[in-house]
XYZ file of C-alpha atoms in Angstrom:
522
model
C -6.278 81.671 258.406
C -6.178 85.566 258.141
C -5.284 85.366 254.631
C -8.776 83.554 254.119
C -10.996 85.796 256.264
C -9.583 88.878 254.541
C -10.769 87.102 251.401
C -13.978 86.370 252.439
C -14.476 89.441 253.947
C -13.432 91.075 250.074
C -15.913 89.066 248.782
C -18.799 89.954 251.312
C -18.456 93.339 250.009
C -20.055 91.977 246.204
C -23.724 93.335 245.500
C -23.993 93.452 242.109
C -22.182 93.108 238.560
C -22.453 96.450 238.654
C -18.899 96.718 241.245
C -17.250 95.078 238.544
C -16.725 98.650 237.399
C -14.855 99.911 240.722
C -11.935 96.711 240.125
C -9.153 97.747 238.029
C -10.007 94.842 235.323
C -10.229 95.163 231.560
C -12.698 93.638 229.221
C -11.263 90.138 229.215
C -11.429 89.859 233.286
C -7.738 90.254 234.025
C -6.645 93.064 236.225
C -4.369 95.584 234.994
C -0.972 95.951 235.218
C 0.547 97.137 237.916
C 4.282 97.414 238.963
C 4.596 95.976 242.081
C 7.144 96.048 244.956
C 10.473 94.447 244.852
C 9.841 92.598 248.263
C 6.719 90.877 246.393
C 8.265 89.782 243.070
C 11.060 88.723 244.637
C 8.846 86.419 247.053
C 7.070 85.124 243.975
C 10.209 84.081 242.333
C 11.864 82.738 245.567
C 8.957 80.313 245.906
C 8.718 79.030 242.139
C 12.413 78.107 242.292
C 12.219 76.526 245.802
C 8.922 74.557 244.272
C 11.017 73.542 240.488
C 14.429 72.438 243.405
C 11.828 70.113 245.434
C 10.302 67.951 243.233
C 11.866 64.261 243.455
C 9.135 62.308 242.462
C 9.424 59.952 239.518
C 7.968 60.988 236.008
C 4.645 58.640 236.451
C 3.750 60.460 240.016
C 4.229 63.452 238.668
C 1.569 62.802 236.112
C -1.536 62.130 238.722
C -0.687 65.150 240.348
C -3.761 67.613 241.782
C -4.123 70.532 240.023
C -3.542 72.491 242.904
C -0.763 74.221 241.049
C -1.166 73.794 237.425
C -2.967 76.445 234.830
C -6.075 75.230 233.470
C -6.936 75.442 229.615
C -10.142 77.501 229.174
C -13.492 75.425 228.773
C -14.715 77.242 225.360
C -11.248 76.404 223.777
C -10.991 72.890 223.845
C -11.623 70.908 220.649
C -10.816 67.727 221.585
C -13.215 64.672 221.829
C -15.027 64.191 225.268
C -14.978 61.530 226.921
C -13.280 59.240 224.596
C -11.143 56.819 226.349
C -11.213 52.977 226.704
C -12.566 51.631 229.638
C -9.817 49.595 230.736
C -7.354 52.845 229.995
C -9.681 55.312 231.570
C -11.756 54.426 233.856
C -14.968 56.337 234.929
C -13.442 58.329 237.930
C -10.859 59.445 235.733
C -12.857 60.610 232.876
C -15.374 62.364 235.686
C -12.924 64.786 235.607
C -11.986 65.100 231.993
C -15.767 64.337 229.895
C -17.799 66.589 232.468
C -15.006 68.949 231.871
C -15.099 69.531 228.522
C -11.211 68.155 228.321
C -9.609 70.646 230.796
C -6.096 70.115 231.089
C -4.530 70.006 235.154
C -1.534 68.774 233.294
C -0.284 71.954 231.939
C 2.860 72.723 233.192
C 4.030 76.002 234.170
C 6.989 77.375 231.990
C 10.231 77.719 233.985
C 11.298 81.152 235.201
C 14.509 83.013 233.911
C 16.787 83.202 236.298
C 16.336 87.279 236.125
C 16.412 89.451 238.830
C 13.244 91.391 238.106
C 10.747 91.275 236.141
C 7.563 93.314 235.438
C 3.980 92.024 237.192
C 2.353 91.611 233.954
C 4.693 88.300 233.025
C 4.754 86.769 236.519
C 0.725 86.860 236.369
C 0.097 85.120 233.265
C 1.557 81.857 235.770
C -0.724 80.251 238.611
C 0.650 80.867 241.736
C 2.407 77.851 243.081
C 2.863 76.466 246.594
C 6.219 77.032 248.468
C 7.172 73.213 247.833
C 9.479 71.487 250.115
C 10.607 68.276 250.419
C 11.922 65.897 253.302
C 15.351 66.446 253.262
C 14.611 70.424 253.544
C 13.235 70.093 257.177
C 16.179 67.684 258.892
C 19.407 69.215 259.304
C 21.417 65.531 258.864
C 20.937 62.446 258.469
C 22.521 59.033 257.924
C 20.577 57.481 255.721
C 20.914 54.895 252.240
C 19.882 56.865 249.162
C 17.107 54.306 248.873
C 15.820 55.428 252.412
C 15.665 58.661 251.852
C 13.317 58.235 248.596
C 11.221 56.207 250.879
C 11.378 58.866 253.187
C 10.893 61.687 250.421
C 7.335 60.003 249.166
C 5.544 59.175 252.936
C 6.547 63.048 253.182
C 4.561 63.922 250.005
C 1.655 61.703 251.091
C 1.597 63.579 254.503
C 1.964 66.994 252.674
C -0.464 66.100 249.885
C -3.357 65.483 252.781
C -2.271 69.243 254.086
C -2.953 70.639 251.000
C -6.124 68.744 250.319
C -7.803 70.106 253.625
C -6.450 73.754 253.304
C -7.643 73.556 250.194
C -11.331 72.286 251.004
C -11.291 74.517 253.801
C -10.568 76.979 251.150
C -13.686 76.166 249.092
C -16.452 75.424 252.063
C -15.396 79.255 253.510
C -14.598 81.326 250.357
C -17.037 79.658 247.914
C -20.055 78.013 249.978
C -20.665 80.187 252.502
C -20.251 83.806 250.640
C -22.771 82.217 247.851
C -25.236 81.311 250.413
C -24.822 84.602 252.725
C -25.190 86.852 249.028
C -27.929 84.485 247.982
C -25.978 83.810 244.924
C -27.206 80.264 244.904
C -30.155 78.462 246.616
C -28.961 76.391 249.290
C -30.494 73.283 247.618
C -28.310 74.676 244.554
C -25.477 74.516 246.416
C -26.000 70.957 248.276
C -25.625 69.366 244.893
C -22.872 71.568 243.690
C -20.896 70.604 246.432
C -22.479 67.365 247.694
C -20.626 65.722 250.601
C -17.267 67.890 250.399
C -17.576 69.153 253.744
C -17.692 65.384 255.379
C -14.132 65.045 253.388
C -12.517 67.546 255.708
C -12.442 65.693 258.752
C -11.579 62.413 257.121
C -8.785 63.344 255.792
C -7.637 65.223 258.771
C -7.829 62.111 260.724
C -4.842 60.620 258.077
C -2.998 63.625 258.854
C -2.935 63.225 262.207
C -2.014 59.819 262.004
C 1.026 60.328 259.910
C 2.417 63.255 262.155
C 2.522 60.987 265.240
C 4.644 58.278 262.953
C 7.057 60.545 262.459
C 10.231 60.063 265.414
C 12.342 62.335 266.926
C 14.661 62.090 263.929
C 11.706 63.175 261.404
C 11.713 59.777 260.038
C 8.945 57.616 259.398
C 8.948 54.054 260.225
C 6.144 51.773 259.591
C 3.700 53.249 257.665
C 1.690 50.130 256.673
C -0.367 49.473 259.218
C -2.013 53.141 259.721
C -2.581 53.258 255.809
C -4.106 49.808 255.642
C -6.389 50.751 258.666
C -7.637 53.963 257.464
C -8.011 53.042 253.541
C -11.871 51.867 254.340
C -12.779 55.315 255.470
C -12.257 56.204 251.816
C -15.942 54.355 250.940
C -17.166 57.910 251.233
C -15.902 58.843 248.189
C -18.759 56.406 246.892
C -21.011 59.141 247.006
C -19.358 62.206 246.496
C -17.803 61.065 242.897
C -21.250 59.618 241.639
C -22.706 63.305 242.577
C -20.014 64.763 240.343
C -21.487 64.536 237.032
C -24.985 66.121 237.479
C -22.695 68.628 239.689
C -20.693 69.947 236.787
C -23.755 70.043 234.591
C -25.731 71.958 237.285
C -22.357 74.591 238.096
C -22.166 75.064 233.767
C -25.971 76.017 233.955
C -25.606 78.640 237.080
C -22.751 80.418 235.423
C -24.883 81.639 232.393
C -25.941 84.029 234.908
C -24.493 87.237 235.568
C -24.506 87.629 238.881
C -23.105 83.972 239.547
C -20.474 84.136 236.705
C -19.129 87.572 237.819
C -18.546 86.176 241.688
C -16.786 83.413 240.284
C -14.642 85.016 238.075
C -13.483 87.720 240.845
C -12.881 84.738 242.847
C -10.662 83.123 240.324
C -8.543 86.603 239.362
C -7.906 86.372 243.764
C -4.582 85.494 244.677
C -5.830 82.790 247.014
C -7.705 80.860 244.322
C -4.199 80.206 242.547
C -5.499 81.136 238.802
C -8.177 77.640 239.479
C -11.761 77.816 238.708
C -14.501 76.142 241.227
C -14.204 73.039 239.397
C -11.086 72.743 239.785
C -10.898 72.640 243.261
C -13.798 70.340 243.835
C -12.686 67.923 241.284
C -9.277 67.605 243.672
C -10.711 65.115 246.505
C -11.351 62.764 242.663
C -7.656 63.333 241.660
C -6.640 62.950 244.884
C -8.156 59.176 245.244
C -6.796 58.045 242.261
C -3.471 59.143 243.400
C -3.096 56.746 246.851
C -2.173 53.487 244.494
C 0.752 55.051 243.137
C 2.034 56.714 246.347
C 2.018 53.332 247.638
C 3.712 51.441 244.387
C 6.599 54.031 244.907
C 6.753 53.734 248.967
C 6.840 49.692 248.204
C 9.631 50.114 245.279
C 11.891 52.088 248.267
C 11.220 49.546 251.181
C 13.540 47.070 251.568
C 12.840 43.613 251.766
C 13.651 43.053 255.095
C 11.309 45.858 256.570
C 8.019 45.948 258.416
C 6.345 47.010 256.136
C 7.402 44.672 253.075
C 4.220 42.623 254.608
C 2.013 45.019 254.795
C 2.407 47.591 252.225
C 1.042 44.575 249.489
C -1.945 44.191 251.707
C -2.807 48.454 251.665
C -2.178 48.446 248.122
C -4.628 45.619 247.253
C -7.081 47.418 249.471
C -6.867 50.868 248.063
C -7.283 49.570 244.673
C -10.200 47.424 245.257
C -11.790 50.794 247.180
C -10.476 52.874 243.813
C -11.944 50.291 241.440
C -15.683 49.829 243.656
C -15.997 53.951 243.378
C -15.340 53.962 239.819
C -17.538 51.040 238.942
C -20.475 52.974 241.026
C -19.236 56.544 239.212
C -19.681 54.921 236.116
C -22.948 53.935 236.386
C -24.293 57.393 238.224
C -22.875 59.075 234.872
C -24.508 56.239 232.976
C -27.941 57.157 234.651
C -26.991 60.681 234.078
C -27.349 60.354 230.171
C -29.781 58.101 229.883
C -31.981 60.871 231.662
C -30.688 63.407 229.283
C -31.753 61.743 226.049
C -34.901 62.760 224.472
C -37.158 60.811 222.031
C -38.576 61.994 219.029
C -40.266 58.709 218.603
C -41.785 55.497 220.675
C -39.864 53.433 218.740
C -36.134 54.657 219.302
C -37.200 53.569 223.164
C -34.360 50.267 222.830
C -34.569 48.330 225.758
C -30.493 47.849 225.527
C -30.235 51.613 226.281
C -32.051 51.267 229.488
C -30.451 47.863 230.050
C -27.025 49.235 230.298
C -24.825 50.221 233.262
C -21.747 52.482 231.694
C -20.744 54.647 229.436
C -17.637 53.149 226.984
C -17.502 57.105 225.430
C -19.207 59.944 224.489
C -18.712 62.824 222.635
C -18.695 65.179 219.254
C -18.848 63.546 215.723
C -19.834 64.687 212.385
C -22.553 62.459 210.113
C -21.813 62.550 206.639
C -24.053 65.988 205.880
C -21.847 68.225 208.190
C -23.803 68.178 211.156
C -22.378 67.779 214.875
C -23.890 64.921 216.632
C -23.145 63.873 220.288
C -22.460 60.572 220.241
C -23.331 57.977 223.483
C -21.669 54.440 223.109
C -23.478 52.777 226.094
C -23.066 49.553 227.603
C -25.287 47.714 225.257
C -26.482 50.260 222.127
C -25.255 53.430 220.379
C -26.971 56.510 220.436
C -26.746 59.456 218.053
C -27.974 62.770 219.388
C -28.334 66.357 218.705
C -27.461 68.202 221.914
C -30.125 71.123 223.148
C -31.694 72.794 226.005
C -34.945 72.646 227.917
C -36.853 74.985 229.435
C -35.102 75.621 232.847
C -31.607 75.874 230.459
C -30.610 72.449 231.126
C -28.919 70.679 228.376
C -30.940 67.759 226.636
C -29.815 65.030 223.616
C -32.746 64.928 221.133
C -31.974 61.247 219.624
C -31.044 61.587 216.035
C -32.337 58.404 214.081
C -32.506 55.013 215.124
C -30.668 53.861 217.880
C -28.526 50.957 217.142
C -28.110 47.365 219.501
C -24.167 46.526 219.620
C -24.528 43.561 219.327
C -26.108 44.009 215.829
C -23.606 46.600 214.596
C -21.553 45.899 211.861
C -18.654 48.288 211.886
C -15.729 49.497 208.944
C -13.236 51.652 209.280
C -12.549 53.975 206.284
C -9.250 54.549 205.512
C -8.167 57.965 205.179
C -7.390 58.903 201.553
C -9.830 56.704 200.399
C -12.641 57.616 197.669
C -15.779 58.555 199.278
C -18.781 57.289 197.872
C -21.703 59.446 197.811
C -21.738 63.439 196.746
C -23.282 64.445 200.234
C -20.828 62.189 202.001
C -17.593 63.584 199.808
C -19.151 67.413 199.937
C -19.599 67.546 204.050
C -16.016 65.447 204.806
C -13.762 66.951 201.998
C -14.937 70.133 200.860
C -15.248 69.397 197.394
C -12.704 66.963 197.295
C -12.537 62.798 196.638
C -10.999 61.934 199.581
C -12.092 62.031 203.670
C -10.228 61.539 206.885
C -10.589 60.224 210.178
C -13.841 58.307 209.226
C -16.204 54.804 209.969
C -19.159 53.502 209.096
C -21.219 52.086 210.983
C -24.616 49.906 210.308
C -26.966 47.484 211.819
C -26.514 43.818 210.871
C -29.841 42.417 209.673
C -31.703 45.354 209.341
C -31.983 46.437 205.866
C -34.251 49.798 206.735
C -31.452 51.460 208.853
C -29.436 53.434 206.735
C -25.472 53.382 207.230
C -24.261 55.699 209.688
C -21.131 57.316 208.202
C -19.298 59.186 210.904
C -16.262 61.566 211.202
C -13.907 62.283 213.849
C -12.136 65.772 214.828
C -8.331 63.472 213.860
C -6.868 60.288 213.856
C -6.652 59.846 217.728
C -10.274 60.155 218.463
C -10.985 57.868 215.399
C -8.818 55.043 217.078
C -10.770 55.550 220.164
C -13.909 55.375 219.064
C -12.966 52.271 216.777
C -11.231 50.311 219.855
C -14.546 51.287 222.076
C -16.905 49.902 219.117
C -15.289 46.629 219.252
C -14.577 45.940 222.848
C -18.831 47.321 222.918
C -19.889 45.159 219.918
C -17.844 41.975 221.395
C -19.091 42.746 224.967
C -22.574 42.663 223.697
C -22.632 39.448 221.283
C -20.923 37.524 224.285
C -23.983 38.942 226.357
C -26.722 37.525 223.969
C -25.114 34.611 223.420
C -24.854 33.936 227.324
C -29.035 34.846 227.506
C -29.842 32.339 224.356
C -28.101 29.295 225.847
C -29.682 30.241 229.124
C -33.182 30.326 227.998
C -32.377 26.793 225.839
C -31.425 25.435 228.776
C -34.201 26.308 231.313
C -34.316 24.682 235.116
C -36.265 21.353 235.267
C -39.469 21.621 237.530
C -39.190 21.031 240.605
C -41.959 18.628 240.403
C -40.494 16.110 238.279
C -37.283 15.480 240.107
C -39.190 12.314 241.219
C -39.148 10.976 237.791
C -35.294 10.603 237.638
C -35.614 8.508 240.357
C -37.618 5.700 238.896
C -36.308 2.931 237.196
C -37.126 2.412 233.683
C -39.124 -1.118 234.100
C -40.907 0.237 236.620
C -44.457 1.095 234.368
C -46.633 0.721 237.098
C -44.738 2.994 239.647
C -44.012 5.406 236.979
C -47.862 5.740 236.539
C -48.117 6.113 240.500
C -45.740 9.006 240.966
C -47.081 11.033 237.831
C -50.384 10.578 238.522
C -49.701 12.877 242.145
């Protein structure tokens, strides 16, 4: 807690962009090299190794990690397609944290260290700083346990850890970020309610699990039935409803604020801190998102080491259903919040490009960056029901806007062919913008409305061969999803409710003339 307030109390001393010049940084915002003392390199390295020894968990886990330790690809450098990844493969939640993002990485993984005695400050820097990792088996002096066991015992200790880490680092955000931004008047406090929307009501929830799981663990440092307290606590995780569906407009709002000077430089002084581990804002409050999507599979791999004749081997099925029901409610409601988002977003250059399927639908199957057959970037929206092509802008506040490009198309109506790379292109403008001058184009499709001979053929390009499978895959599940739909309305509205009224009518028999004539003429 020191650490922190000698942090904040670093930061306090910002006024202007103007300090920048008293901080030994050069142009590119990293500080100069220094050579520092053999006590602190030595620390550095001590910790990486211990942190490389300790980690046990299986190559899936590892994968849904936080990025509380991981280096972070820059935003401007990433060419890869936003946002495009199935539904069923990546859901919503998920791809909060990687559309919104621009495709940051949190997977990148630190290179190992040399096993070298010393090494100048310059190298070690260019690494995130990583937490002193330790596992179970590092804090009990014996034991006399099965192998299995002590897996078990290895991943309840990485849940219990994981919610440490989560709160420090929260606590982390609300007192070096939050409250230095409001004191400086970096930000508006309304600015800063939807930046960080309900993260401070996090802190105490997940505190409670902590608690909880210290007072499992026995004299022994073992943990016994776990089951129970997970399965009980699991609904306080609803909260997550909101914070997640804030997400989207958050990012968009934090991208706008750094444009300016005085926000980017406190940002960037924050990130060059030690204490900020080479992570951006974002970063940290995207980790309560990663950190949700992570309970399912620390479950799945406390289930695989429980034997069958356990306590918990009823319950642990139970917690796991729950969590992923509570996982698979806030990324049906995230969905639709950055659904809403969009459809905000667009603008309309005319009445008629106003489709009611656009306003209709409740997700987002992808997004992101394609090229139309004349060269030009378009930002592409695949929504529930239609397909919109865009040209992204600004407003006047700075805001970023999607003029519509052309006629929005219906899925259900879209008729849609894959172009196989190599193949002839048909069209000079088409083979001139795609090629370069030569016959043959990559990574393209076509798409066109069925039955609507004044809309022109949409013939787009992807950045490579990936993105052009996911955008093909999302097309169909998008254009089967939406016939299915129609056909469902049509053979409602042949089929319409009888009136009420003339249920009496069944009733009668068909010889009966003169009481037919009674009941009709009520």
């Amino acid at each position: 807690m020191s650490f922190v307030c000698v942090c904040v109390c670093a930061l306090f001393r910002y006024v202007s962009p103007g300090e920048a010049n008293s901080i030994p940084c050069d142009h590119a915002g990293k500080k100069r090299k220094q050579d520092p003392g053999p006590e602190s390199v030595i620390r550095i390295m001590e910790d990486e190794e211990e942190d490389e020894e300790g980690e046990l968990m299986s190559d899936h886990m590892k994968d849904s990690e936080e990025p509380s330790n991981k280096r972070v690809k820059p935003v401007g450098k990433s060419n890869s397609l936003t946002g495009v990844i199935t539904p069923v493969k990546t859901p919503a939640l998920k791809r909060i944290g990687q559309s919104i993002s621009r495709s940051i990485s949190f997977r990148t993984e630190a290179r190992p260290l040399p096993p070298a005695a010393l090494r100048p400050r310059s190298k070690a820097s260019s690494f995130p700083r990583r937490r002193n990792s330790q596992c179970w088996s590092d804090t009990v002096e014996s034991h006399d346990l099965t192998v299995k066991e002590i897996k078990r015992q290895e991943v309840i200790y990485e849940l219990t850890q994981g919610e440490r880490q989560l709160i420090d680092d929260l606590s982390l955000v609300k007192k070096v970020y939050y409250e230095p931004m409001l004191k400086l008047d970096i930000m508006t406090e309304s600015e800063l309610g939807q930046i960080f929307g309900t993260l401070d009501s996090l802190i105490p929830l997940h505190q409670d699990l902590l608690g909880r799981l210290e007072r499992l663990r026995g004299s022994e440092k073992t943990v016994g039935e776990v089951g129970p307290t997970l399965m009980s606590w699991f609904p306080c995780l609803e909260a997550y409803v909101t914070y997640c569906c804030n997400q989207v407009g958050a990012k968009a709002l934090l991208d706008q604020k750094k444009l300016e000077k005085r926000v980017e430089h406190f940002l960037r002084l924050c990130q060059e801190s030690s204490f900020s581990r080479k992570l951006d804002l974002w970063n940290f409050l995207d980790l309560p998102r990663s950190r949700l999507v992570k309970y399912p599979l620390l479950l799945k791999e406390i289930q695989k080491c429980t034997p069958a004749d356990h306590p918990d081997e009823d319950t642990l099925p139970d917690a796991l259903e729950l969590i992923q029901s509570i996982v698979a409610e806030v990324n049906k409601k995230t969905g639709e919040a950055e659904c809403q988002f969009y459809r905000r977003g667009l603008s309309y250059l005319e009445e008629s490009q106003r489709l009611p399927e656009i306003q209709q639908s409740r997700f987002l199957y992808c997004h992101g960056e394609l090229k139309n057959n004349k060269g030009q970037r378009l930002h592409v929206f695949l929504f529930e029901l239609a397909l919109v092509l865009s040209r992204p802008a600004e407003d006047r506040d700075g805001f970023q806007v999607f003029n519509v490009y052309r006629q929005p198309l219906p899925n259900a109506l879209i008729n849609l062919e894959e172009i196989p790379d190599g193949e002839a292109a048909g069209g000079g403008t088409f083979r001139g913008a795609f090629t370069g001058g030569n016959d043959k184009v990559r990574n393209c499709f076509r798409v066109s409305a069925r039955g609507r001979s004044k809309l022109h053929p949409y013939c787009l390009q992807a950045n490579d061969s990936f993105s052009k499978q996911q955008w093909i895959t999302c097309l169909r599940q998008a254009i089967v999803h939406s016939r299915d739909k129609m056909a469902q309305t049509s053979q409602s509205q042949l089929s319409p409710q009888a009136d009420p009224a003339l249920y009496h009518i069944a009733e009668l028999s068909l010889s009966s003339d003169t009481e037919m004539a009674d009941h009709t003429s009520r």
